[in-house]
PDB file of C-alpha atoms and ligand atoms in Angstrom:
ATOM      1  CA  UNK A   1      18.305  -7.348 -38.272  1.00  0.00           C
ATOM      2  CA  UNK A   2      20.596  -4.849 -36.562  1.00  0.00           C
ATOM      3  CA  UNK A   3      19.262  -1.987 -34.542  1.00  0.00           C
ATOM      4  CA  UNK A   4      21.336   1.056 -33.988  1.00  0.00           C
ATOM      5  CA  UNK A   5      20.235   4.444 -32.814  1.00  0.00           C
ATOM      6  CA  UNK A   6      22.175   7.533 -31.957  1.00  0.00           C
ATOM      7  CA  UNK A   7      21.908   6.954 -28.207  1.00  0.00           C
ATOM      8  CA  UNK A   8      23.273   3.422 -28.313  1.00  0.00           C
ATOM      9  CA  UNK A   9      26.953   2.857 -28.794  1.00  0.00           C
ATOM     10  CA  UNK A  10      26.639  -0.845 -29.461  1.00  0.00           C
ATOM     11  CA  UNK A  11      24.668  -2.792 -31.984  1.00  0.00           C
ATOM     12  CA  UNK A  12      22.116  -5.384 -31.053  1.00  0.00           C
ATOM     13  CA  UNK A  13      21.391  -8.278 -33.404  1.00  0.00           C
ATOM     14  CA  UNK A  14      18.249 -10.366 -33.257  1.00  0.00           C
ATOM     15  CA  UNK A  15      18.827 -14.108 -33.621  1.00  0.00           C
ATOM     16  CA  UNK A  16      15.659 -15.920 -34.670  1.00  0.00           C
ATOM     17  CA  UNK A  17      15.703 -19.344 -33.019  1.00  0.00           C
ATOM     18  CA  UNK A  18      13.012 -20.627 -35.388  1.00  0.00           C
ATOM     19  CA  UNK A  19      11.267 -22.398 -32.530  1.00  0.00           C
ATOM     20  CA  UNK A  20       9.090 -25.305 -33.752  1.00  0.00           C
ATOM     21  CA  UNK A  21       9.850 -24.114 -37.301  1.00  0.00           C
ATOM     22  CA  UNK A  22       8.025 -20.887 -36.553  1.00  0.00           C
ATOM     23  CA  UNK A  23       9.750 -17.672 -37.463  1.00  0.00           C
ATOM     24  CA  UNK A  24       9.885 -14.763 -35.008  1.00  0.00           C
ATOM     25  CA  UNK A  25       8.650 -16.691 -31.975  1.00  0.00           C
ATOM     26  CA  UNK A  26      11.732 -16.881 -29.721  1.00  0.00           C
ATOM     27  CA  UNK A  27      14.676 -14.505 -29.945  1.00  0.00           C
ATOM     28  CA  UNK A  28      18.149 -14.453 -28.515  1.00  0.00           C
ATOM     29  CA  UNK A  29      19.788 -11.023 -28.656  1.00  0.00           C
ATOM     30  CA  UNK A  30      23.448 -10.753 -29.597  1.00  0.00           C
ATOM     31  CA  UNK A  31      25.567  -7.797 -28.498  1.00  0.00           C
ATOM     32  CA  UNK A  32      29.180  -7.807 -29.674  1.00  0.00           C
ATOM     33  CA  UNK A  33      31.780  -6.321 -27.320  1.00  0.00           C
ATOM     34  CA  UNK A  34      35.507  -5.658 -27.420  1.00  0.00           C
ATOM     35  CA  UNK A  35      36.407  -9.293 -26.777  1.00  0.00           C
ATOM     36  CA  UNK A  36      33.563 -11.454 -28.103  1.00  0.00           C
ATOM     37  CA  UNK A  37      29.855 -11.073 -27.534  1.00  0.00           C
ATOM     38  CA  UNK A  38      27.098 -11.501 -24.987  1.00  0.00           C
ATOM     39  CA  UNK A  39      23.682 -13.011 -25.473  1.00  0.00           C
ATOM     40  CA  UNK A  40      20.514 -11.880 -23.781  1.00  0.00           C
ATOM     41  CA  UNK A  41      18.573 -15.177 -23.586  1.00  0.00           C
ATOM     42  CA  UNK A  42      19.817 -18.354 -25.229  1.00  0.00           C
ATOM     43  CA  UNK A  43      16.578 -20.189 -25.996  1.00  0.00           C
ATOM     44  CA  UNK A  44      15.908 -23.849 -25.328  1.00  0.00           C
ATOM     45  CA  UNK A  45      18.134 -26.854 -26.057  1.00  0.00           C
ATOM     46  CA  UNK A  46      15.915 -27.701 -29.034  1.00  0.00           C
ATOM     47  CA  UNK A  47      17.033 -24.601 -30.961  1.00  0.00           C
ATOM     48  CA  UNK A  48      20.805 -24.838 -30.502  1.00  0.00           C
ATOM     49  CA  UNK A  49      21.389 -25.358 -34.237  1.00  0.00           C
ATOM     50  CA  UNK A  50      19.514 -22.158 -35.024  1.00  0.00           C
ATOM     51  CA  UNK A  51      21.446 -20.337 -32.303  1.00  0.00           C
ATOM     52  CA  UNK A  52      24.755 -21.444 -33.820  1.00  0.00           C
ATOM     53  CA  UNK A  53      23.636 -20.497 -37.334  1.00  0.00           C
ATOM     54  CA  UNK A  54      22.512 -17.115 -36.051  1.00  0.00           C
ATOM     55  CA  UNK A  55      25.879 -16.503 -34.409  1.00  0.00           C
ATOM     56  CA  UNK A  56      27.717 -17.544 -37.585  1.00  0.00           C
ATOM     57  CA  UNK A  57      25.714 -15.071 -39.589  1.00  0.00           C
ATOM     58  CA  UNK A  58      27.459 -12.336 -37.585  1.00  0.00           C
ATOM     59  CA  UNK A  59      30.835 -14.116 -37.632  1.00  0.00           C
ATOM     60  CA  UNK A  60      30.700 -15.426 -34.078  1.00  0.00           C
ATOM     61  CA  UNK A  61      31.099 -18.952 -32.793  1.00  0.00           C
ATOM     62  CA  UNK A  62      29.657 -20.426 -29.619  1.00  0.00           C
ATOM     63  CA  UNK A  63      32.952 -20.043 -27.779  1.00  0.00           C
ATOM     64  CA  UNK A  64      32.989 -16.310 -28.571  1.00  0.00           C
ATOM     65  CA  UNK A  65      29.967 -15.935 -26.277  1.00  0.00           C
ATOM     66  CA  UNK A  66      31.491 -14.774 -22.998  1.00  0.00           C
ATOM     67  CA  UNK A  67      28.253 -14.143 -21.117  1.00  0.00           C
ATOM     68  CA  UNK A  68      24.568 -15.011 -21.271  1.00  0.00           C
ATOM     69  CA  UNK A  69      22.039 -12.776 -19.524  1.00  0.00           C
ATOM     70  CA  UNK A  70      18.881 -14.681 -18.682  1.00  0.00           C
ATOM     71  CA  UNK A  71      15.722 -12.711 -17.975  1.00  0.00           C
ATOM     72  CA  UNK A  72      14.378 -15.796 -16.227  1.00  0.00           C
ATOM     73  CA  UNK A  73      14.820 -19.523 -16.201  1.00  0.00           C
ATOM     74  CA  UNK A  74      11.773 -20.730 -18.137  1.00  0.00           C
ATOM     75  CA  UNK A  75      12.990 -23.226 -20.707  1.00  0.00           C
ATOM     76  CA  UNK A  76      12.096 -21.157 -23.775  1.00  0.00           C
ATOM     77  CA  UNK A  77      14.497 -18.474 -22.510  1.00  0.00           C
ATOM     78  CA  UNK A  78      17.161 -20.420 -20.665  1.00  0.00           C
ATOM     79  CA  UNK A  79      17.041 -24.135 -21.532  1.00  0.00           C
ATOM     80  CA  UNK A  80      20.373 -24.040 -23.385  1.00  0.00           C
ATOM     81  CA  UNK A  81      22.242 -22.184 -20.603  1.00  0.00           C
ATOM     82  CA  UNK A  82      24.003 -25.323 -19.313  1.00  0.00           C
ATOM     83  CA  UNK A  83      25.274 -26.102 -22.776  1.00  0.00           C
ATOM     84  CA  UNK A  84      26.591 -22.547 -23.237  1.00  0.00           C
ATOM     85  CA  UNK A  85      28.263 -22.737 -19.830  1.00  0.00           C
ATOM     86  CA  UNK A  86      29.992 -25.940 -20.938  1.00  0.00           C
ATOM     87  CA  UNK A  87      31.325 -23.935 -23.853  1.00  0.00           C
ATOM     88  CA  UNK A  88      32.735 -21.332 -21.500  1.00  0.00           C
ATOM     89  CA  UNK A  89      30.010 -18.707 -21.088  1.00  0.00           C
ATOM     90  CA  UNK A  90      29.185 -17.135 -17.742  1.00  0.00           C
ATOM     91  CA  UNK A  91      25.462 -17.282 -17.004  1.00  0.00           C
ATOM     92  CA  UNK A  92      23.855 -14.253 -15.335  1.00  0.00           C
ATOM     93  CA  UNK A  93      20.639 -14.918 -13.456  1.00  0.00           C
ATOM     94  CA  UNK A  94      18.204 -13.802 -10.766  1.00  0.00           C
ATOM     95  CA  UNK A  95      18.992 -15.212  -7.286  1.00  0.00           C
ATOM     96  CA  UNK A  96      15.716 -17.178  -7.152  1.00  0.00           C
ATOM     97  CA  UNK A  97      16.475 -18.807 -10.509  1.00  0.00           C
ATOM     98  CA  UNK A  98      20.088 -19.759  -9.767  1.00  0.00           C
ATOM     99  CA  UNK A  99      19.468 -22.970  -7.741  1.00  0.00           C
ATOM    100  CA  UNK A 100      17.321 -24.334 -10.585  1.00  0.00           C
ATOM    101  CA  UNK A 101      20.084 -23.822 -13.118  1.00  0.00           C
ATOM    102  CA  UNK A 102      22.573 -25.590 -10.845  1.00  0.00           C
ATOM    103  CA  UNK A 103      20.137 -28.422 -10.351  1.00  0.00           C
ATOM    104  CA  UNK A 104      17.402 -28.457 -12.991  1.00  0.00           C
ATOM    105  CA  UNK A 105      15.414 -31.486 -11.693  1.00  0.00           C
ATOM    106  CA  UNK A 106      12.692 -29.438 -10.013  1.00  0.00           C
ATOM    107  CA  UNK A 107      12.391 -27.068 -12.952  1.00  0.00           C
ATOM    108  CA  UNK A 108      12.053 -30.029 -15.316  1.00  0.00           C
ATOM    109  CA  UNK A 109       9.479 -31.724 -13.100  1.00  0.00           C
ATOM    110  CA  UNK A 110       7.442 -28.528 -12.964  1.00  0.00           C
ATOM    111  CA  UNK A 111       7.650 -28.017 -16.742  1.00  0.00           C
ATOM    112  CA  UNK A 112       6.821 -31.707 -17.190  1.00  0.00           C
ATOM    113  CA  UNK A 113       3.551 -31.177 -15.327  1.00  0.00           C
ATOM    114  CA  UNK A 114       2.613 -28.497 -17.858  1.00  0.00           C
ATOM    115  CA  UNK A 115       3.985 -29.988 -21.094  1.00  0.00           C
ATOM    116  CA  UNK A 116       3.863 -33.756 -20.457  1.00  0.00           C
ATOM    117  CA  UNK A 117       5.087 -35.821 -23.384  1.00  0.00           C
ATOM    118  CA  UNK A 118       5.954 -32.753 -25.421  1.00  0.00           C
ATOM    119  CA  UNK A 119       8.892 -31.918 -23.130  1.00  0.00           C
ATOM    120  CA  UNK A 120      11.679 -33.277 -25.358  1.00  0.00           C
ATOM    121  CA  UNK A 121      10.247 -32.023 -28.636  1.00  0.00           C
ATOM    122  CA  UNK A 122       9.721 -28.550 -27.256  1.00  0.00           C
ATOM    123  CA  UNK A 123      12.760 -28.047 -25.103  1.00  0.00           C
ATOM    124  CA  UNK A 124      15.467 -30.581 -26.024  1.00  0.00           C
ATOM    125  CA  UNK A 125      18.259 -31.351 -23.595  1.00  0.00           C
ATOM    126  CA  UNK A 126      18.675 -29.339 -20.385  1.00  0.00           C
ATOM    127  CA  UNK A 127      22.131 -29.467 -18.794  1.00  0.00           C
ATOM    128  CA  UNK A 128      22.960 -28.066 -15.352  1.00  0.00           C
ATOM    129  CA  UNK A 129      25.036 -24.883 -15.136  1.00  0.00           C
ATOM    130  CA  UNK A 130      28.141 -25.431 -12.978  1.00  0.00           C
ATOM    131  CA  UNK A 131      28.509 -23.108  -9.966  1.00  0.00           C
ATOM    132  CA  UNK A 132      31.765 -21.790 -11.438  1.00  0.00           C
ATOM    133  CA  UNK A 133      29.851 -20.320 -14.395  1.00  0.00           C
ATOM    134  CA  UNK A 134      26.862 -18.927 -12.553  1.00  0.00           C
ATOM    135  CA  UNK A 135      26.657 -15.262 -11.578  1.00  0.00           C
ATOM    136  CA  UNK A 136      23.799 -14.031  -9.416  1.00  0.00           C
ATOM    137  CA  UNK A 137      22.742 -10.381  -9.349  1.00  0.00           C
ATOM    138  CA  UNK A 138      20.581  -8.154  -7.221  1.00  0.00           C
ATOM    139  CA  UNK A 139      17.943  -5.598  -8.173  1.00  0.00           C
ATOM    140  CA  UNK A 140      19.426  -2.447  -9.703  1.00  0.00           C
ATOM    141  CA  UNK A 141      22.899  -3.882 -10.150  1.00  0.00           C
ATOM    142  CA  UNK A 142      25.012  -2.609 -13.036  1.00  0.00           C
ATOM    143  CA  UNK A 143      26.796  -5.516 -14.655  1.00  0.00           C
ATOM    144  CA  UNK A 144      29.923  -4.793 -16.668  1.00  0.00           C
ATOM    145  CA  UNK A 145      31.194  -7.087 -19.377  1.00  0.00           C
ATOM    146  CA  UNK A 146      34.160  -5.581 -21.189  1.00  0.00           C
ATOM    147  CA  UNK A 147      32.811  -2.348 -22.706  1.00  0.00           C
ATOM    148  CA  UNK A 148      29.138  -3.189 -22.059  1.00  0.00           C
ATOM    149  CA  UNK A 149      27.002  -2.327 -19.035  1.00  0.00           C
ATOM    150  CA  UNK A 150      23.626  -3.934 -18.402  1.00  0.00           C
ATOM    151  CA  UNK A 151      21.413  -3.126 -15.425  1.00  0.00           C
ATOM    152  CA  UNK A 152      19.271  -5.842 -13.850  1.00  0.00           C
ATOM    153  CA  UNK A 153      15.783  -4.853 -12.699  1.00  0.00           C
ATOM    154  CA  UNK A 154      13.841  -7.240 -10.489  1.00  0.00           C
ATOM    155  CA  UNK A 155      10.482  -7.664 -12.226  1.00  0.00           C
ATOM    156  CA  UNK A 156       8.273 -10.416 -10.758  1.00  0.00           C
ATOM    157  CA  UNK A 157       4.681 -11.080 -11.846  1.00  0.00           C
ATOM    158  CA  UNK A 158       5.257 -13.548 -14.679  1.00  0.00           C
ATOM    159  CA  UNK A 159       7.791 -15.444 -12.569  1.00  0.00           C
ATOM    160  CA  UNK A 160       9.470 -14.657  -9.258  1.00  0.00           C
ATOM    161  CA  UNK A 161      12.893 -15.192 -10.841  1.00  0.00           C
ATOM    162  CA  UNK A 162      12.531 -12.491 -13.494  1.00  0.00           C
ATOM    163  CA  UNK A 163      14.891  -9.647 -14.385  1.00  0.00           C
ATOM    164  CA  UNK A 164      14.488  -7.083 -17.116  1.00  0.00           C
ATOM    165  CA  UNK A 165      17.846  -5.755 -18.345  1.00  0.00           C
ATOM    166  CA  UNK A 166      18.426  -2.173 -19.329  1.00  0.00           C
ATOM    167  CA  UNK A 167      21.145  -1.722 -21.905  1.00  0.00           C
ATOM    168  CA  UNK A 168      21.758   1.807 -23.210  1.00  0.00           C
ATOM    169  CA  UNK A 169      18.367   2.863 -24.622  1.00  0.00           C
ATOM    170  CA  UNK A 170      16.913  -0.646 -24.807  1.00  0.00           C
ATOM    171  CA  UNK A 171      14.981  -2.693 -22.270  1.00  0.00           C
ATOM    172  CA  UNK A 172      15.229  -6.455 -22.674  1.00  0.00           C
ATOM    173  CA  UNK A 173      11.895  -7.212 -21.094  1.00  0.00           C
ATOM    174  CA  UNK A 174      11.842 -11.025 -21.147  1.00  0.00           C
ATOM    175  CA  UNK A 175       8.176 -11.856 -20.567  1.00  0.00           C
ATOM    176  CA  UNK A 176       7.218  -9.065 -18.151  1.00  0.00           C
ATOM    177  CA  UNK A 177       6.084  -6.637 -20.866  1.00  0.00           C
ATOM    178  CA  UNK A 178       4.161  -9.382 -22.655  1.00  0.00           C
ATOM    179  CA  UNK A 179       4.493 -11.162 -25.961  1.00  0.00           C
ATOM    180  CA  UNK A 180       4.365  -9.004 -29.089  1.00  0.00           C
ATOM    181  CA  UNK A 181       5.115 -10.469 -32.481  1.00  0.00           C
ATOM    182  CA  UNK A 182       5.845  -8.479 -35.641  1.00  0.00           C
ATOM    183  CA  UNK A 183       2.566  -7.631 -37.380  1.00  0.00           C
ATOM    184  CA  UNK A 184      -0.478  -5.602 -36.411  1.00  0.00           C
ATOM    185  CA  UNK A 185      -0.014  -4.087 -32.907  1.00  0.00           C
ATOM    186  CA  UNK A 186      -1.123  -6.760 -30.449  1.00  0.00           C
ATOM    187  CA  UNK A 187       0.177  -7.842 -27.096  1.00  0.00           C
ATOM    188  CA  UNK A 188      -0.544 -10.858 -24.902  1.00  0.00           C
ATOM    189  CA  UNK A 189       0.558 -11.604 -21.379  1.00  0.00           C
ATOM    190  CA  UNK A 190       2.037 -15.044 -20.736  1.00  0.00           C
ATOM    191  CA  UNK A 191       0.523 -16.135 -17.407  1.00  0.00           C
ATOM    192  CA  UNK A 192       1.788 -19.623 -16.597  1.00  0.00           C
ATOM    193  CA  UNK A 193       1.246 -21.333 -13.269  1.00  0.00           C
ATOM    194  CA  UNK A 194       2.431 -21.261 -10.553  1.00  0.00           C
ATOM    195  CA  UNK A 195       3.806 -17.720 -10.210  1.00  0.00           C
ATOM    196  CA  UNK A 196       1.478 -15.518 -12.297  1.00  0.00           C
ATOM    197  CA  UNK A 197       0.656 -12.649  -9.961  1.00  0.00           C
ATOM    198  CA  UNK A 198      -1.087  -9.516 -11.345  1.00  0.00           C
ATOM    199  CA  UNK A 199      -0.236  -7.192  -8.421  1.00  0.00           C
ATOM    200  CA  UNK A 200       3.456  -8.003  -8.631  1.00  0.00           C
ATOM    201  CA  UNK A 201       3.203  -7.708 -12.409  1.00  0.00           C
ATOM    202  CA  UNK A 202       1.679  -4.231 -12.189  1.00  0.00           C
ATOM    203  CA  UNK A 203       4.404  -3.097  -9.773  1.00  0.00           C
ATOM    204  CA  UNK A 204       7.046  -4.384 -12.160  1.00  0.00           C
ATOM    205  CA  UNK A 205       5.544  -2.466 -15.090  1.00  0.00           C
ATOM    206  CA  UNK A 206       5.358   0.671 -12.945  1.00  0.00           C
ATOM    207  CA  UNK A 207       8.986   0.197 -12.030  1.00  0.00           C
ATOM    208  CA  UNK A 208       9.955  -0.093 -15.692  1.00  0.00           C
ATOM    209  CA  UNK A 209       7.924   2.964 -16.628  1.00  0.00           C
ATOM    210  CA  UNK A 210      10.191   4.988 -14.334  1.00  0.00           C
ATOM    211  CA  UNK A 211      13.341   3.867 -16.111  1.00  0.00           C
ATOM    212  CA  UNK A 212      14.622   5.672 -19.159  1.00  0.00           C
ATOM    213  CA  UNK A 213      14.656   3.690 -22.408  1.00  0.00           C
ATOM    214  CA  UNK A 214      12.853   4.074 -25.704  1.00  0.00           C
ATOM    215  CA  UNK A 215      13.408   0.673 -27.317  1.00  0.00           C
ATOM    216  CA  UNK A 216      11.887  -2.482 -25.932  1.00  0.00           C
ATOM    217  CA  UNK A 217      12.934  -6.018 -26.823  1.00  0.00           C
ATOM    218  CA  UNK A 218      10.594  -8.710 -25.532  1.00  0.00           C
ATOM    219  CA  UNK A 219      12.048 -12.197 -26.029  1.00  0.00           C
ATOM    220  CA  UNK A 220       8.943 -12.954 -28.080  1.00  0.00           C
ATOM    221  CA  UNK A 221       9.873 -11.120 -30.393  1.00  0.00           C
ATOM    222  CA  UNK A 222      11.887  -8.248 -31.795  1.00  0.00           C
ATOM    223  CA  UNK A 223      12.978  -4.719 -30.979  1.00  0.00           C
ATOM    224  CA  UNK A 224      10.302  -2.050 -30.955  1.00  0.00           C
ATOM    225  CA  UNK A 225      10.920   1.680 -30.876  1.00  0.00           C
ATOM    226  CA  UNK A 226       7.727   2.625 -29.012  1.00  0.00           C
ATOM    227  CA  UNK A 227       8.646   1.439 -25.526  1.00  0.00           C
ATOM    228  CA  UNK A 228       6.280   3.827 -23.740  1.00  0.00           C
ATOM    229  CA  UNK A 229       3.293   2.692 -25.790  1.00  0.00           C
ATOM    230  CA  UNK A 230       4.331  -0.913 -25.305  1.00  0.00           C
ATOM    231  CA  UNK A 231       4.477  -0.640 -21.507  1.00  0.00           C
ATOM    232  CA  UNK A 232       1.126   1.151 -21.351  1.00  0.00           C
ATOM    233  CA  UNK A 233      -0.363  -1.538 -23.610  1.00  0.00           C
ATOM    234  CA  UNK A 234       0.956  -4.207 -21.228  1.00  0.00           C
ATOM    235  CA  UNK A 235      -0.684  -2.362 -18.328  1.00  0.00           C
ATOM    236  CA  UNK A 236      -3.946  -2.278 -20.248  1.00  0.00           C
ATOM    237  CA  UNK A 237      -3.660  -6.014 -20.997  1.00  0.00           C
ATOM    238  CA  UNK A 238      -3.259  -6.603 -17.259  1.00  0.00           C
ATOM    239  CA  UNK A 239      -6.376  -4.517 -16.494  1.00  0.00           C
ATOM    240  CA  UNK A 240      -8.309  -6.493 -19.096  1.00  0.00           C
ATOM    241  CA  UNK A 241      -7.150  -9.838 -17.701  1.00  0.00           C
ATOM    242  CA  UNK A 242      -8.092  -8.886 -14.153  1.00  0.00           C
ATOM    243  CA  UNK A 243     -11.558  -7.741 -15.223  1.00  0.00           C
ATOM    244  CA  UNK A 244     -12.021 -10.896 -17.294  1.00  0.00           C
ATOM    245  CA  UNK A 245     -10.808 -13.119 -14.446  1.00  0.00           C
ATOM    246  CA  UNK A 246     -13.163 -11.471 -11.940  1.00  0.00           C
ATOM    247  CA  UNK A 247     -16.108 -12.147 -14.216  1.00  0.00           C
ATOM    248  CA  UNK A 248     -15.127 -15.610 -15.404  1.00  0.00           C
ATOM    249  CA  UNK A 249     -14.087 -16.978 -12.002  1.00  0.00           C
ATOM    250  CA  UNK A 250     -17.127 -15.741 -10.103  1.00  0.00           C
ATOM    251  CA  UNK A 251     -19.107 -18.577 -11.692  1.00  0.00           C
ATOM    252  CA  UNK A 252     -16.491 -20.988 -10.250  1.00  0.00           C
ATOM    253  CA  UNK A 253     -16.009 -22.966 -13.471  1.00  0.00           C
ATOM    254  CA  UNK A 254     -13.866 -26.096 -13.625  1.00  0.00           C
ATOM    255  CA  UNK A 255     -10.444 -25.370 -15.118  1.00  0.00           C
ATOM    256  CA  UNK A 256     -11.380 -27.014 -18.443  1.00  0.00           C
ATOM    257  CA  UNK A 257     -14.290 -24.615 -18.891  1.00  0.00           C
ATOM    258  CA  UNK A 258     -12.199 -21.614 -17.904  1.00  0.00           C
ATOM    259  CA  UNK A 259      -9.647 -22.730 -20.454  1.00  0.00           C
ATOM    260  CA  UNK A 260     -12.216 -22.854 -23.262  1.00  0.00           C
ATOM    261  CA  UNK A 261     -13.557 -19.439 -22.323  1.00  0.00           C
ATOM    262  CA  UNK A 262     -10.087 -17.957 -22.152  1.00  0.00           C
ATOM    263  CA  UNK A 263      -9.089 -19.359 -25.550  1.00  0.00           C
ATOM    264  CA  UNK A 264     -12.287 -17.875 -26.999  1.00  0.00           C
ATOM    265  CA  UNK A 265     -11.569 -14.493 -25.418  1.00  0.00           C
ATOM    266  CA  UNK A 266      -7.964 -14.488 -26.676  1.00  0.00           C
ATOM    267  CA  UNK A 267      -9.235 -15.285 -30.184  1.00  0.00           C
ATOM    268  CA  UNK A 268     -11.728 -12.440 -29.980  1.00  0.00           C
ATOM    269  CA  UNK A 269      -8.991  -9.963 -28.969  1.00  0.00           C
ATOM    270  CA  UNK A 270      -6.803 -11.168 -31.844  1.00  0.00           C
ATOM    271  CA  UNK A 271      -9.591 -10.665 -34.366  1.00  0.00           C
ATOM    272  CA  UNK A 272     -10.295  -7.218 -32.988  1.00  0.00           C
ATOM    273  CA  UNK A 273      -6.635  -6.305 -33.564  1.00  0.00           C
ATOM    274  CA  UNK A 274      -6.731  -7.644 -37.139  1.00  0.00           C
ATOM    275  CA  UNK A 275      -4.414 -10.659 -36.808  1.00  0.00           C
ATOM    276  CA  UNK A 276      -4.532 -13.314 -39.517  1.00  0.00           C
ATOM    277  CA  UNK A 277      -4.735 -17.016 -38.737  1.00  0.00           C
ATOM    278  CA  UNK A 278      -0.996 -17.693 -39.146  1.00  0.00           C
ATOM    279  CA  UNK A 279      -0.116 -14.935 -36.733  1.00  0.00           C
ATOM    280  CA  UNK A 280      -2.668 -16.174 -34.183  1.00  0.00           C
ATOM    281  CA  UNK A 281      -1.055 -19.626 -34.488  1.00  0.00           C
ATOM    282  CA  UNK A 282       2.358 -18.068 -33.828  1.00  0.00           C
ATOM    283  CA  UNK A 283       1.027 -16.341 -30.718  1.00  0.00           C
ATOM    284  CA  UNK A 284      -0.440 -19.639 -29.558  1.00  0.00           C
ATOM    285  CA  UNK A 285       2.817 -21.573 -30.048  1.00  0.00           C
ATOM    286  CA  UNK A 286       4.819 -18.840 -28.345  1.00  0.00           C
ATOM    287  CA  UNK A 287       2.389 -18.340 -25.501  1.00  0.00           C
ATOM    288  CA  UNK A 288      -0.331 -20.993 -25.311  1.00  0.00           C
ATOM    289  CA  UNK A 289      -3.671 -19.632 -24.104  1.00  0.00           C
ATOM    290  CA  UNK A 290      -4.458 -22.874 -22.258  1.00  0.00           C
ATOM    291  CA  UNK A 291      -1.348 -22.349 -20.165  1.00  0.00           C
ATOM    292  CA  UNK A 292      -2.358 -18.826 -19.200  1.00  0.00           C
ATOM    293  CA  UNK A 293      -5.833 -20.116 -18.292  1.00  0.00           C
ATOM    294  CA  UNK A 294      -4.166 -22.521 -15.851  1.00  0.00           C
ATOM    295  CA  UNK A 295      -2.110 -19.668 -14.414  1.00  0.00           C
ATOM    296  CA  UNK A 296      -5.211 -17.539 -13.905  1.00  0.00           C
ATOM    297  CA  UNK A 297      -7.097 -20.428 -12.344  1.00  0.00           C
ATOM    298  CA  UNK A 298      -4.310 -21.217  -9.932  1.00  0.00           C
ATOM    299  CA  UNK A 299      -3.839 -17.584  -8.953  1.00  0.00           C
ATOM    300  CA  UNK A 300      -7.541 -17.212  -8.186  1.00  0.00           C
ATOM    301  CA  UNK A 301      -7.774 -20.424  -6.180  1.00  0.00           C
ATOM    302  CA  UNK A 302      -4.448 -20.589  -4.404  1.00  0.00           C
ATOM    303  CA  UNK A 303      -3.251 -17.000  -4.083  1.00  0.00           C
ATOM    304  CA  UNK A 304      -6.507 -15.122  -3.698  1.00  0.00           C
ATOM    305  CA  UNK A 305      -8.021 -18.153  -2.016  1.00  0.00           C
ATOM    306  CA  UNK A 306     -11.467 -16.968  -3.030  1.00  0.00           C
ATOM    307  CA  UNK A 307     -12.981 -20.432  -2.885  1.00  0.00           C
ATOM    308  CA  UNK A 308     -11.888 -23.788  -1.562  1.00  0.00           C
ATOM    309  CA  UNK A 309     -10.243 -25.879  -4.249  1.00  0.00           C
ATOM    310  CA  UNK A 310     -12.657 -28.520  -5.516  1.00  0.00           C
TER     311      UNK A 310
HETATM  312 ZN1   ZN B 401       8.476 -17.194 -19.037  1.00  0.00          ZN
END
């Protein structure tokens, strides 16, 4: 699935990591350069076979990957980074994410609190990234790799360790511009605890709307040519979530009730946009509604501190 337009010199290939046997849920993006290739995202340890197959399809092997650009360190984006580093790749990351790649224990404990016994099935093995292979960037930095240049843009809101990368006319948006799967136009925001923060999120989207690009490549999933529409749709999704949260949380429901209500609301929005059941299931695997409900709940209680935690 190559994408090439007249304003981009380089081709971008979409590698489908076939996460949990579901097509078009998690992508890694492959950009060949004059001496190998870079990846934007590498997916979790559980999809390494699919990553290798995807590389082979374009005549690359793992050790041709010179650099991996991580939008953030959540395991569905970055879990395999340690393994790629062992195979020689440099790993590019946000400064707040770097310590957790060097020493993944805290990251794994935090993910373990969310995913429990599903940890291994979902994410596979997570290896640390050695310091020698870790490269930390700052907001606005242009990063050169052979004949490629990617610009890192600090974009918190989904996570505090989140970069979007601008490459030629494409924005690799990670999770900050939401999850959008191929099919009827529909977009969902992934709002996991503990760092979901709508104000920061809105600022990040505003920041991106001031940058020039016309293609957008969310990690979940694909390259879309209507970047402006996509960003405005993400803004609208944020407005909707805030209005929903205000209403739902005023009744001070227990988290389990909030979760049920949120799942119902997400289903309603999917039906309104004309999604079929399989596609709704894909959205749920990629970005579980129950997880976002927990993120919303925590934000309301701990960040806004509207009510004492019961
Ligand atoms: Zn994420």
